[in-house]
Coordinates of C-alpha atoms and ligand atoms in Angstrom, one line a residue:
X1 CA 65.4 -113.0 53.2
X2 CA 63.3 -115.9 54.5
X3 CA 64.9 -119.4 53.6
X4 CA 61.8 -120.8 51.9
X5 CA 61.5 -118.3 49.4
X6 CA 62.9 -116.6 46.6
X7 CA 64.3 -113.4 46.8
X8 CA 61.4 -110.7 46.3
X9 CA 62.6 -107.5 44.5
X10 CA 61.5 -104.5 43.3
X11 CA 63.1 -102.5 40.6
X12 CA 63.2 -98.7 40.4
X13 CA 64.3 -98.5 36.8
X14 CA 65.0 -94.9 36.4
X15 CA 65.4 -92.3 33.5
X16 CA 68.7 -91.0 35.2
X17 CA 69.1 -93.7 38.4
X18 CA 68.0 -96.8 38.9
X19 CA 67.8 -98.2 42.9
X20 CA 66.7 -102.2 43.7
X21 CA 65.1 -103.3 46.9
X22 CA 64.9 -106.5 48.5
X23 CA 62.5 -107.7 51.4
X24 CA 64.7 -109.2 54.2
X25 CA 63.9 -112.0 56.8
X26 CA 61.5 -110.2 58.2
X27 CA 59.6 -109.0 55.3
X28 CA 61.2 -105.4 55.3
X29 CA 62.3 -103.4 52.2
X30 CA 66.2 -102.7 52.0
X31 CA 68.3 -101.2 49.3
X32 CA 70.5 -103.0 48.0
X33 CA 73.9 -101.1 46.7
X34 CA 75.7 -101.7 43.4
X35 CA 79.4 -103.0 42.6
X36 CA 80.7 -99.7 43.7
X37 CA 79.0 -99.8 46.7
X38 CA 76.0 -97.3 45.5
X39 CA 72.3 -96.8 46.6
X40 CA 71.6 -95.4 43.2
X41 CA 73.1 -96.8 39.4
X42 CA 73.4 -94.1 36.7
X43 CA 71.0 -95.6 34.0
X44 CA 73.6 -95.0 31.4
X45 CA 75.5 -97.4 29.3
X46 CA 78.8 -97.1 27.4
X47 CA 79.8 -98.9 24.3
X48 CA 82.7 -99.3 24.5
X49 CA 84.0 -101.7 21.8
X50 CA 82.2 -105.0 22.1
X51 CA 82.0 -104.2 26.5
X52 CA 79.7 -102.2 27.6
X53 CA 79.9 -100.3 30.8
X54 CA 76.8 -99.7 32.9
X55 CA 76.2 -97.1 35.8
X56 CA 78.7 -94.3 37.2
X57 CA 81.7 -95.1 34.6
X58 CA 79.6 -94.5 31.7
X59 CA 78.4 -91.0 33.3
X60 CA 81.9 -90.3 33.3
X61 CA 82.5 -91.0 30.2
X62 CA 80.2 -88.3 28.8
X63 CA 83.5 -85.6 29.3
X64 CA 85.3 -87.7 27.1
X65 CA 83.4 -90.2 24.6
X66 CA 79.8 -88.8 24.4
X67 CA 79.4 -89.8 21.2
X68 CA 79.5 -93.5 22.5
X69 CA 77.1 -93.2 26.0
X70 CA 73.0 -94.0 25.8
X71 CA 71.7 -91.6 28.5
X72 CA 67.8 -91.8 29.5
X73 CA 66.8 -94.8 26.8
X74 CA 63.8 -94.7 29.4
X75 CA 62.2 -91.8 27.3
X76 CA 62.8 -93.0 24.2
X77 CA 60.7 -96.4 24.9
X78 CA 58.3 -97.3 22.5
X79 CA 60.3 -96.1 19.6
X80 CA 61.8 -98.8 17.5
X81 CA 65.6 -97.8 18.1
X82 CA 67.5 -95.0 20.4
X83 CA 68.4 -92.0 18.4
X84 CA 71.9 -92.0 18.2
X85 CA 74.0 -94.5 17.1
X86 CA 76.6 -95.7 19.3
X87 CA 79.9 -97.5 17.7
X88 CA 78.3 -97.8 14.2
X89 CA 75.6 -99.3 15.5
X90 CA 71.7 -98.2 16.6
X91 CA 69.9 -100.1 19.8
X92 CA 66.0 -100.5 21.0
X93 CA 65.9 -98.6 23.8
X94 CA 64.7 -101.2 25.6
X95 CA 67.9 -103.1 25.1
X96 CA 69.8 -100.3 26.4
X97 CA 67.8 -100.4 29.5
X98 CA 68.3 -104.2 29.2
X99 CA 71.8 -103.8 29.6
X100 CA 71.1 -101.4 32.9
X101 CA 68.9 -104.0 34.2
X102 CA 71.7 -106.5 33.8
X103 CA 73.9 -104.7 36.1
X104 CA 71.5 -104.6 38.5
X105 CA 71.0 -108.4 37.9
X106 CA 74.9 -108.9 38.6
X107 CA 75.4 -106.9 41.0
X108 CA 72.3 -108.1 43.6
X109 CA 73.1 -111.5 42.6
X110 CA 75.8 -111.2 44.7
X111 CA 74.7 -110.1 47.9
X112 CA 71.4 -112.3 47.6
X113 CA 72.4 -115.1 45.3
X114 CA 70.6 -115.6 42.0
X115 CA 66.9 -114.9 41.6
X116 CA 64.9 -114.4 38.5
X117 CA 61.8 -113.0 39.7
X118 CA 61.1 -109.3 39.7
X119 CA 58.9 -106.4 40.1
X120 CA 59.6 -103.4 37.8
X121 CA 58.2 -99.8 38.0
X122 CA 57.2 -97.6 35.1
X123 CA 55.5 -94.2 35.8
X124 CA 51.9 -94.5 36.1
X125 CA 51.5 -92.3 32.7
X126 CA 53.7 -94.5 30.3
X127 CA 51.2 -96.2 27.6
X128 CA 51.1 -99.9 27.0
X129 CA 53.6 -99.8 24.3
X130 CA 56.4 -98.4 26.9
X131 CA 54.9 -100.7 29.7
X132 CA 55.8 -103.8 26.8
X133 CA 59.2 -102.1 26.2
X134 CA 59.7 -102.3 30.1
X135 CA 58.5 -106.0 30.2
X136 CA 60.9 -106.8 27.8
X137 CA 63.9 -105.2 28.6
X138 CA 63.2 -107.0 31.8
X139 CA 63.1 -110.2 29.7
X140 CA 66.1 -109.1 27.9
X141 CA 68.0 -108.7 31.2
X142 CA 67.6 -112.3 32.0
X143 CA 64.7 -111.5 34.3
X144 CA 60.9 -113.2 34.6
X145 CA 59.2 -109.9 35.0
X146 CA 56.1 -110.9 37.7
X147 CA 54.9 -107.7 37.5
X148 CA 55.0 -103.6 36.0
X149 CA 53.8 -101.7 38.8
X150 CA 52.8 -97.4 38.6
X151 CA 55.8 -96.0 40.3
X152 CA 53.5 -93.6 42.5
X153 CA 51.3 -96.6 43.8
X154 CA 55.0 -98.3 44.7
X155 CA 55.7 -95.2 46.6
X156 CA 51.9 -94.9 48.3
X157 CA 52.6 -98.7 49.3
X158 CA 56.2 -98.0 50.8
X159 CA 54.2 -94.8 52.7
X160 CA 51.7 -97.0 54.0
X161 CA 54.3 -99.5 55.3
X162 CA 56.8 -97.1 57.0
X163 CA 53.4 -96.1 58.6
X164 CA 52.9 -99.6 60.2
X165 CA 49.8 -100.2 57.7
X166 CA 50.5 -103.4 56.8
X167 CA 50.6 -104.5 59.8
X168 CA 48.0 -107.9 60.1
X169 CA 47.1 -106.1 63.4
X170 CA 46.9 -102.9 61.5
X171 CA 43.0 -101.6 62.5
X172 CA 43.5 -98.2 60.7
X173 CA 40.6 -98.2 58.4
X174 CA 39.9 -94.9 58.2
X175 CA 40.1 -93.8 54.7
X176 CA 43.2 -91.8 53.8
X177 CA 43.2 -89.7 50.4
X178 CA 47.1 -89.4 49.4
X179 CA 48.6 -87.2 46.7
X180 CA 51.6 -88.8 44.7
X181 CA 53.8 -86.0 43.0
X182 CA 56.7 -87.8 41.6
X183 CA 59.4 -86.0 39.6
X184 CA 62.1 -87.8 39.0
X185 CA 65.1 -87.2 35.9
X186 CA 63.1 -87.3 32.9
X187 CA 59.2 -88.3 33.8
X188 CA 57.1 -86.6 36.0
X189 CA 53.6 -88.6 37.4
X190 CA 51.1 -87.4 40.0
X191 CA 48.3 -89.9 41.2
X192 CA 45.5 -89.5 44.1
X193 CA 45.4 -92.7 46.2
X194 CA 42.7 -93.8 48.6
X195 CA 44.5 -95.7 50.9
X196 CA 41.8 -97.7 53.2
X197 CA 44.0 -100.0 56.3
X198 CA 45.7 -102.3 53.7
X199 CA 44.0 -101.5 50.4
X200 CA 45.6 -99.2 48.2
X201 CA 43.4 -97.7 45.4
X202 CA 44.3 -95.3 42.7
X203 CA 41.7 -93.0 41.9
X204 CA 43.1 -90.5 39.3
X205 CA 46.7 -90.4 37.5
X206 CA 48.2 -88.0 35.3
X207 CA 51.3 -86.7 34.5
X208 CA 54.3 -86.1 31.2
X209 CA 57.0 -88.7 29.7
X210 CA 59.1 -85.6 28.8
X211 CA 59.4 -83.6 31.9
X212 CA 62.1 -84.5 34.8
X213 CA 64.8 -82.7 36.3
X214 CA 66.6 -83.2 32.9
X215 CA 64.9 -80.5 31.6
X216 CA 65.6 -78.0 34.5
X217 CA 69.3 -79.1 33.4
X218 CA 69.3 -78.0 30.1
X219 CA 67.8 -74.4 31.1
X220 CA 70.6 -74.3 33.2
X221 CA 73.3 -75.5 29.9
X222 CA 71.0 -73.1 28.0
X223 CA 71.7 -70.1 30.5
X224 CA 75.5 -71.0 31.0
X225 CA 75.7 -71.8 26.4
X226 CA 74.1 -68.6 25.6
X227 CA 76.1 -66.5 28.3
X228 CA 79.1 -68.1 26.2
X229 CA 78.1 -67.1 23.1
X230 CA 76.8 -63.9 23.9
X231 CA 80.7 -63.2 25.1
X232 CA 82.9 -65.3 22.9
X233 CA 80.5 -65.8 19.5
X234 CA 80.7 -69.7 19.7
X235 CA 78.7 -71.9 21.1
X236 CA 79.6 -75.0 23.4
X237 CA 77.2 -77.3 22.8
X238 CA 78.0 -77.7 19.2
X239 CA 80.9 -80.1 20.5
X240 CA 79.4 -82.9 22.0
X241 CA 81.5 -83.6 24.7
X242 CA 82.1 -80.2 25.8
X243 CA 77.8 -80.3 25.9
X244 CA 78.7 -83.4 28.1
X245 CA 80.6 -81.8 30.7
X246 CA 78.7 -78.5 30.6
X247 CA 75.7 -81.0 31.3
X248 CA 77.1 -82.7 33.7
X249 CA 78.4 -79.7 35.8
X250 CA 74.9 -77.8 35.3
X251 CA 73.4 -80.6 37.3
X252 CA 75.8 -80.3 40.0
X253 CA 74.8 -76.6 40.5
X254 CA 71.4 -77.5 40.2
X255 CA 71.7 -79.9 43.2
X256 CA 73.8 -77.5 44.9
X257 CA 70.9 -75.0 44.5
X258 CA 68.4 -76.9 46.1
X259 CA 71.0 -76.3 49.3
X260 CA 72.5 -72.7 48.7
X261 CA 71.3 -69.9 47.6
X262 CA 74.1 -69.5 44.8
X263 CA 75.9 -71.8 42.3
X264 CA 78.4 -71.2 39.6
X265 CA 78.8 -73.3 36.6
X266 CA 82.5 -72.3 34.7
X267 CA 82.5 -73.7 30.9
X268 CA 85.7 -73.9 28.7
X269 CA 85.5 -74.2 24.7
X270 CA 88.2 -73.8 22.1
X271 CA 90.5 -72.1 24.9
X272 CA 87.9 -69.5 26.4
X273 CA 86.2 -69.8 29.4
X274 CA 83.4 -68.1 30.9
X275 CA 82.3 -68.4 34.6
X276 CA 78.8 -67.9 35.4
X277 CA 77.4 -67.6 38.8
X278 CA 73.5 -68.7 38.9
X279 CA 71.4 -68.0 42.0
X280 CA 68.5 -69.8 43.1
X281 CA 65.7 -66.7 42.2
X282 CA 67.3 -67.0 38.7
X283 CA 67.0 -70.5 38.2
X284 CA 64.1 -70.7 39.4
X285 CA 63.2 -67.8 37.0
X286 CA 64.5 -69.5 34.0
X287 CA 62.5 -72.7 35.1
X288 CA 59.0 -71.2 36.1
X289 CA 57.1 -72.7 33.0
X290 CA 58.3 -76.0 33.7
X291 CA 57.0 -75.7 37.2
X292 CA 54.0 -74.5 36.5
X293 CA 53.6 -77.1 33.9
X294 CA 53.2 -79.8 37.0
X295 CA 51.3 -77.5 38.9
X296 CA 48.8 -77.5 36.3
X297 CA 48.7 -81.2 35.9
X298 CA 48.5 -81.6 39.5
X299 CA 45.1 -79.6 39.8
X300 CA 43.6 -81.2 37.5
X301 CA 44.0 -85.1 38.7
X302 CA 42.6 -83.9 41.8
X303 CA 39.9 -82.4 39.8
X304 CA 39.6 -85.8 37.9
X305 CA 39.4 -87.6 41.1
X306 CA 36.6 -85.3 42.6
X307 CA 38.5 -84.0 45.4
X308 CA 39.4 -80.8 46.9
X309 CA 42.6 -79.4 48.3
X310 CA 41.4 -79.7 52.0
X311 CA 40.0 -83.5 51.3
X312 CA 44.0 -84.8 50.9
X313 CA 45.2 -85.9 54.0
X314 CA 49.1 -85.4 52.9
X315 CA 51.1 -84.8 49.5
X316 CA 53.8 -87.5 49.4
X317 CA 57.1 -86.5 47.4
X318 CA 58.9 -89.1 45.4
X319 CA 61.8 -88.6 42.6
X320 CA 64.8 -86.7 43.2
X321 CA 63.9 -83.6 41.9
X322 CA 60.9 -82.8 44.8
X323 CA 64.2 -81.4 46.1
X324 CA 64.1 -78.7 44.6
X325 CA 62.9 -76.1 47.0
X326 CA 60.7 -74.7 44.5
X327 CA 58.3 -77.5 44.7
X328 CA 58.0 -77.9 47.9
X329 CA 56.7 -73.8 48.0
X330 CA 54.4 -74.2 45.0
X331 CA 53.1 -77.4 46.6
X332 CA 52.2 -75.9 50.0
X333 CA 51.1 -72.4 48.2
X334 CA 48.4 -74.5 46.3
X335 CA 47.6 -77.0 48.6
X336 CA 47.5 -75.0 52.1
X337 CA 49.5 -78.1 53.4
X338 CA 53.4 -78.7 54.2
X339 CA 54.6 -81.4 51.4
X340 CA 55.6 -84.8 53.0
X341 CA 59.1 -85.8 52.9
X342 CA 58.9 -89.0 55.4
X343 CA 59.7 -91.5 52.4
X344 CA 63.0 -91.4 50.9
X345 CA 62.7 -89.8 47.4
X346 CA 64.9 -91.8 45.6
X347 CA 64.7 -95.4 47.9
X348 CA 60.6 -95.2 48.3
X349 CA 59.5 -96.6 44.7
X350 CA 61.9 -100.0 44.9
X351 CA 61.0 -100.3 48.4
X352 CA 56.8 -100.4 47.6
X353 CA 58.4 -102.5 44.3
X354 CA 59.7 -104.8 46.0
X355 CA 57.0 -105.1 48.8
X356 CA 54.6 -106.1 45.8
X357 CA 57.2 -108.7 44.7
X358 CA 57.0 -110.0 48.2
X359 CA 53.1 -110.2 47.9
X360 CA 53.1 -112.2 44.5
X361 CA 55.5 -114.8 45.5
X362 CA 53.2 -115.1 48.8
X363 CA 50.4 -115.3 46.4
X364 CA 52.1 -117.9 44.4
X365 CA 53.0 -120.2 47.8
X366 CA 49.1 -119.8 48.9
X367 CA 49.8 -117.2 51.4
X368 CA 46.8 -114.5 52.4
X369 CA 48.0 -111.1 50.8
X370 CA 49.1 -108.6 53.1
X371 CA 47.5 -105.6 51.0
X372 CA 46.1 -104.7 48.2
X373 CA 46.5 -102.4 45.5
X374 CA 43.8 -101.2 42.9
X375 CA 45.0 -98.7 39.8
X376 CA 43.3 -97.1 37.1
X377 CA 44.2 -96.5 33.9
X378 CA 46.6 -93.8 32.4
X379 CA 45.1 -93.1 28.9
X380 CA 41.8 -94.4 27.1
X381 CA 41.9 -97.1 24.5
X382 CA 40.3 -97.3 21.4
X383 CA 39.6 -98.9 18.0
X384 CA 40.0 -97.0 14.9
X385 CA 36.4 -97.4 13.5
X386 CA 34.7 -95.7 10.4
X387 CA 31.7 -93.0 11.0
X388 CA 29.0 -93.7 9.3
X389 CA 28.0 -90.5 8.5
X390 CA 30.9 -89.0 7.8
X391 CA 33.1 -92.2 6.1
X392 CA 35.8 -90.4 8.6
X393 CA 38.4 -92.8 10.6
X394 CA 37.6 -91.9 14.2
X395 CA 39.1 -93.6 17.5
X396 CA 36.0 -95.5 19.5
X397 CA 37.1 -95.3 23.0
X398 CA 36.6 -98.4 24.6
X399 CA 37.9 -98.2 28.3
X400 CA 38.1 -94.7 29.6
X401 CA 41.2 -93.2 31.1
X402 CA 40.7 -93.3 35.0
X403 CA 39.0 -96.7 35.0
X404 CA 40.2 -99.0 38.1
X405 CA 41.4 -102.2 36.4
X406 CA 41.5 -104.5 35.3
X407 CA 38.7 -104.1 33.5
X408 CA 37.2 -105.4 30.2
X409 CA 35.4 -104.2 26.8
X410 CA 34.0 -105.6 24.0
X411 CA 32.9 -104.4 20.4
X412 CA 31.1 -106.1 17.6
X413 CA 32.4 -106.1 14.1
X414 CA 30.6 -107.1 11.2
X415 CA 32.2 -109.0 8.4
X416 CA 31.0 -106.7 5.0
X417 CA 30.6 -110.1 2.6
X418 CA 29.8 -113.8 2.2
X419 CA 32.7 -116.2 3.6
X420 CA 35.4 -113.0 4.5
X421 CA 38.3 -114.4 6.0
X422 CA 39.7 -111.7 7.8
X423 CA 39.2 -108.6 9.9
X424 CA 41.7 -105.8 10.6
X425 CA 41.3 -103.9 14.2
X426 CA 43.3 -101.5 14.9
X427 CA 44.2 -100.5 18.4
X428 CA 45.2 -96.7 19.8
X429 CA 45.7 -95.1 22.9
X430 CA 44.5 -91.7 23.8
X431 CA 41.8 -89.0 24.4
X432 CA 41.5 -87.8 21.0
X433 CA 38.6 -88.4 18.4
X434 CA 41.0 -88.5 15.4
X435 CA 42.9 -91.3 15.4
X436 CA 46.3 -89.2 14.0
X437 CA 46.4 -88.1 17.5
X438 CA 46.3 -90.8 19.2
X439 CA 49.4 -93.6 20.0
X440 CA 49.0 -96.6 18.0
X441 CA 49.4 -99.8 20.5
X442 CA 49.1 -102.6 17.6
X443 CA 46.8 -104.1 15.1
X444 CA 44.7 -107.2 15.6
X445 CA 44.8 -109.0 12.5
X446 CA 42.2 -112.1 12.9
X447 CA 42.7 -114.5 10.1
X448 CA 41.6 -117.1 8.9
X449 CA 38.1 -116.4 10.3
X450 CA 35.7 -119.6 10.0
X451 CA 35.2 -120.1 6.3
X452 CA 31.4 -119.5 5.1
X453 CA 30.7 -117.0 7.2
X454 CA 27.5 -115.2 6.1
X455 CA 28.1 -111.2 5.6
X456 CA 27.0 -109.3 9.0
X457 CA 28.8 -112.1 11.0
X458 CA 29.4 -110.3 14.4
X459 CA 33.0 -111.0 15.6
X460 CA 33.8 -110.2 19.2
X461 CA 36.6 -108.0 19.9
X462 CA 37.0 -107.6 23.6
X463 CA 39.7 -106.1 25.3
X464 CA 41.3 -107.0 29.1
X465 CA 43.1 -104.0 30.2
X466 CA 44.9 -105.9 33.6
X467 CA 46.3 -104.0 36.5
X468 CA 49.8 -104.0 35.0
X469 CA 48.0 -101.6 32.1
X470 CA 49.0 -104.4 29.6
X471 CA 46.4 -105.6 27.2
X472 CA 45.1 -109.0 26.2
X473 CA 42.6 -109.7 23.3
X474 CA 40.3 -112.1 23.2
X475 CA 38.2 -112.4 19.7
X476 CA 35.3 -115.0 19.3
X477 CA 33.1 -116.0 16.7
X478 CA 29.6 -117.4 17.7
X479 CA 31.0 -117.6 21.5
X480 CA 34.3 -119.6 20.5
X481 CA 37.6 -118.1 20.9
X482 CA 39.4 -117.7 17.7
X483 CA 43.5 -117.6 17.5
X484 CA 44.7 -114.7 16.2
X485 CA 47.6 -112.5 16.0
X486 CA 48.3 -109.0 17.8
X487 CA 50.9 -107.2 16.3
X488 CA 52.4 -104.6 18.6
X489 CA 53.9 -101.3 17.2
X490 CA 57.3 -101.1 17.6
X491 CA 57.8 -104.1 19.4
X492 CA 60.6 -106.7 19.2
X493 CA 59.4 -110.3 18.4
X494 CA 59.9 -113.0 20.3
X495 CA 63.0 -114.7 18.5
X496 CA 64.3 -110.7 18.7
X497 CA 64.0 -110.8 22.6
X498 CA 65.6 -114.4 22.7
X499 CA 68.8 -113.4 21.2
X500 CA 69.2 -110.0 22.8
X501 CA 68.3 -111.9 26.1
X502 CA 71.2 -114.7 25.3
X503 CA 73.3 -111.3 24.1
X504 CA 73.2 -109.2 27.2
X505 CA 72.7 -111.6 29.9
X506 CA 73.8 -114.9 28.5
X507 CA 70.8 -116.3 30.3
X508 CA 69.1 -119.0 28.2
X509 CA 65.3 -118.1 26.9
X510 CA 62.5 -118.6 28.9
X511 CA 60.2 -121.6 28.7
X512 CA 57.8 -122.2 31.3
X513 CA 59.0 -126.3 31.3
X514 CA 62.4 -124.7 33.1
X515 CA 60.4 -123.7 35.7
Ligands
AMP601 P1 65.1 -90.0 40.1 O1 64.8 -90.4 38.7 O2 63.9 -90.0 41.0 O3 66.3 -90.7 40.7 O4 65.5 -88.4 40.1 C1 66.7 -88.1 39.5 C2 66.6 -86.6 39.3 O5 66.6 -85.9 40.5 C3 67.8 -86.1 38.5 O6 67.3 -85.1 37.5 C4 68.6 -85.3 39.5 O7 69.3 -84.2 39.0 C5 67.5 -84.8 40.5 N1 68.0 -84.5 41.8 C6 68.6 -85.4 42.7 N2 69.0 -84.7 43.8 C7 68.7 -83.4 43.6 C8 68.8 -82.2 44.4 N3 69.4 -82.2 45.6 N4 68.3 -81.0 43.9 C9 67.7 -81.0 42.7 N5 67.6 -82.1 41.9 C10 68.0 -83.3 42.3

């Protein structure tokens, strides 16, 4: 890396792995591997005591102590604590990923000496609430988080650089419309990009928190589990670390699947064993819905950004599972068009991560950017509002899913009497009219208002959705800005992210005067 600069790195954090990038001397992405010499960390941790273990140790430990490993806190983001509690003790998710992000911390530290500043990637469908959770456990980690970047726009950005398009001398102009299918172990994203020379927009993004190749694993336990049953009467995933093993060898025959045309999976519970031999038609058999589930949600984001099969100039593939060769045949038998496989599936996300690092600390020197990236946003947002007619709660969208950001809103509220010296808004994510449907991103509680305010006051409430998809409120009274407080749902406050931060990392808090 260039002396006169920090380090610039990107962050892959992972459901299953999670893979760090850093730009070298001459401004190119590289992998960086872990303690044990690894490309890609397990993003599990085990507690084990007061230690925790981070990466492949704590896979292993599944076999033996499963009771005690957090596997894939990424999905459970946005809730206020992990499910299962772990040596007498429940964790935010996003400290568990914290803790992942730590390793990754110590581990880098020592091949590039300490830095602070990161990017980190999130899949371009998590809400604001995760892409908080994701900020923090940054935070947490010891990290100032310059940015949460969509981890298909990372991967359209690492594309466009293996393609020499961010090049100064680059004079490829021509407007390239890009599909982004990315399924990785527990989220899948797709996203149309328009990539024009060294501008990067997004114009449509779609996709599920709860589908990765952890759910082609657990057809696979299921298969294997009721094969079990069905011969011996019991079932091995009552015992949780027999479920651990059975797991972890069901993903081994599902990798091997993507290479052979047969794998066998043998299981052992309560001294029986069964032995069952899978083959790729049946697997992919037992998966179809889950397949067809993307396929579905691919259509339509090209639907939502206007285009047509024959309009994309390539489909990239990004996240482990694109593997699997029964993507790569649905892909091509809807599209007409062989997938493209030039980026690295599991290396491509940290690299565009850590390219976009490298562009903010430019930024931050004065330095002309070397591209540019525009995204839109996942879900809409809303206020909870009252109809009139009807005296029914319904969600007023604001800003539109699909919007290019960042972008801003504003609504008028009405104080209802003389001198009122408060207003409640409540804030929600999603497409829905009732607000029960929707995900509830915080409440804006603005008090003290002005005292005397006569009744019909307007107070603004506007809304800056910025290209992270994080949100900022801004409310004024009469064109002045009035303090107020947002509070997030399920979030961790501020002293909460202190101590975990001095916990896991032993790095002090952040205040800007350390700078
Ligand atoms: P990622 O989150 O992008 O690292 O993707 C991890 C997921 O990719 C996990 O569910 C892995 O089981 C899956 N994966 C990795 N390699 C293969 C492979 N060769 N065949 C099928 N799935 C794979």
């Amino acid at each position: 890396m260039s002396q006169n600069r920090p380090p610039a790195v990107g962050i892959d954090l992972g459901t299953t792995y999670s893979v760090v990038a850093c730009l070298d001397d001459v401004n190119r992405p590289q992998t960086l591997v872990n303690g044990e010499g690894d490309k890609l960390t397990p993003s599990a941790v085990l507690f084990d005591g007061t230690d925790t273990v981070v990466g492949k140790e704590a896979v292993k430990a599944v076999a033996t102590d499963a009771e005690r490993v957090a596997l894939c806190a990424k999905l459970e983001l946005g809730s206020r604590m992990y499910d299962k509690v772990m040596g007498g003790r429940q964790y935010p998710p996003e400290a568990i990923e914290a803790w992942v992000l730590n390793k990754i911390r110590l581990d880098s530290q020592r091949q590039i000496g300490p830095f602070e500043k990161v990017v980190i990637t999130v899949p371009a469908y998590f809400d604001e609430t995760r892409r908080k959770a994701t900020q923090d456990a940054g935070y947490m980690a010891g990290f100032d988080v310059m940015d949460i970047i969509n981890e298909p726009t990372a991967a359209a950005v690492a594309f466009g650089y293996q393609r020499g398009m961010l090049n100064p001398d680059s004079r490829k102009q021509e407007s390239k419309k890009v599909l982004v299918y990315d399924l990785g172990g527990g989220t899948f994203d797709v996203t149309v990009m328009d990539i024009t020379g060294r501008d990067f927009v997004a114009l449509a993004t779609d996709g599920d928190v709860h589908l990765g190749g952890r759910d082609w694993d657990q057809r696979m336990v299921d298969y294997v589990a009721e094969e079990f049953v069905r011969q011996h009467g019991i079932d091995p995933r009552e015992d949780p670390n027999t479920s651990g093993r059975l797991w972890r060898d069901c993903e081994d025959a599902k990798r091997t699947l993507s290479a052979r045309s047969k794998a066998s999976v043998a299981c052992d519970y309560h001294g029986r064993t069964v032995r069952v031999e899978v083959s790729r038609e049946k697997f992919d058999e037992i998966t179809r819905d889950l397949l067809d589930r993307t396929a579905f949600t691919t259509r339509q984001t090209l639907q939502a950004a206007g285009l047509e099969w024959g309009q994309l100039e390539r489909i990239l593939l990004v996240g482990g599972s694109t593997r699997m060769p029964a993507v790569r045949q649905m892909l091509q038998e809807l599209s007409g068009k062989e997938p493209d496989h030039s980026v690295s599936p599991d290396e491509a996300v940290a690299h565009g991560a850590a390219l976009h690092a490298g562009l903010l600390i430019d930024e931050s020197l004065g330095k002309p950017p070397r591209f540019r990236i525009q995204n839109v946003n996942s879900h809409s947002l809303g206020v909870v509002a009252t109809d009139a007619a009807t005296s029914r709660l319904r969600n007023v969208i604001l800003i539109p899913r699909n919007s290019p950001l960042p972008v801003s809103a504003k609504r008028i509220f009405r104080t209802q009497k003389e001198n009122q010296r408060s207003i409640l808004v409540r804030v929600v994510e999603g497409e829905s009219a009732s607000p029960e449907d929707c995900s509830p991103i915080g409440k804006c509680s603005i008090k003290p208002l002005p005292p005397d305010l006569p009744v019909m006051t307007p107070i603004e409430v506007a809304f800056r959705y910025e290209v992270n998809g994080r949100l900022t409120v801004v409310v004024s009274v009469a064109g002045k800005e009035i303090a107020h407080e947002f509070q997030r749902e399920n979030s961790l406050t501020q002293e909460q992210l202190d101590s975990w931060r001095e916990y896991i990392s032993g790095v002090p808090r952040y205040s800007p005067e350390t700078e």
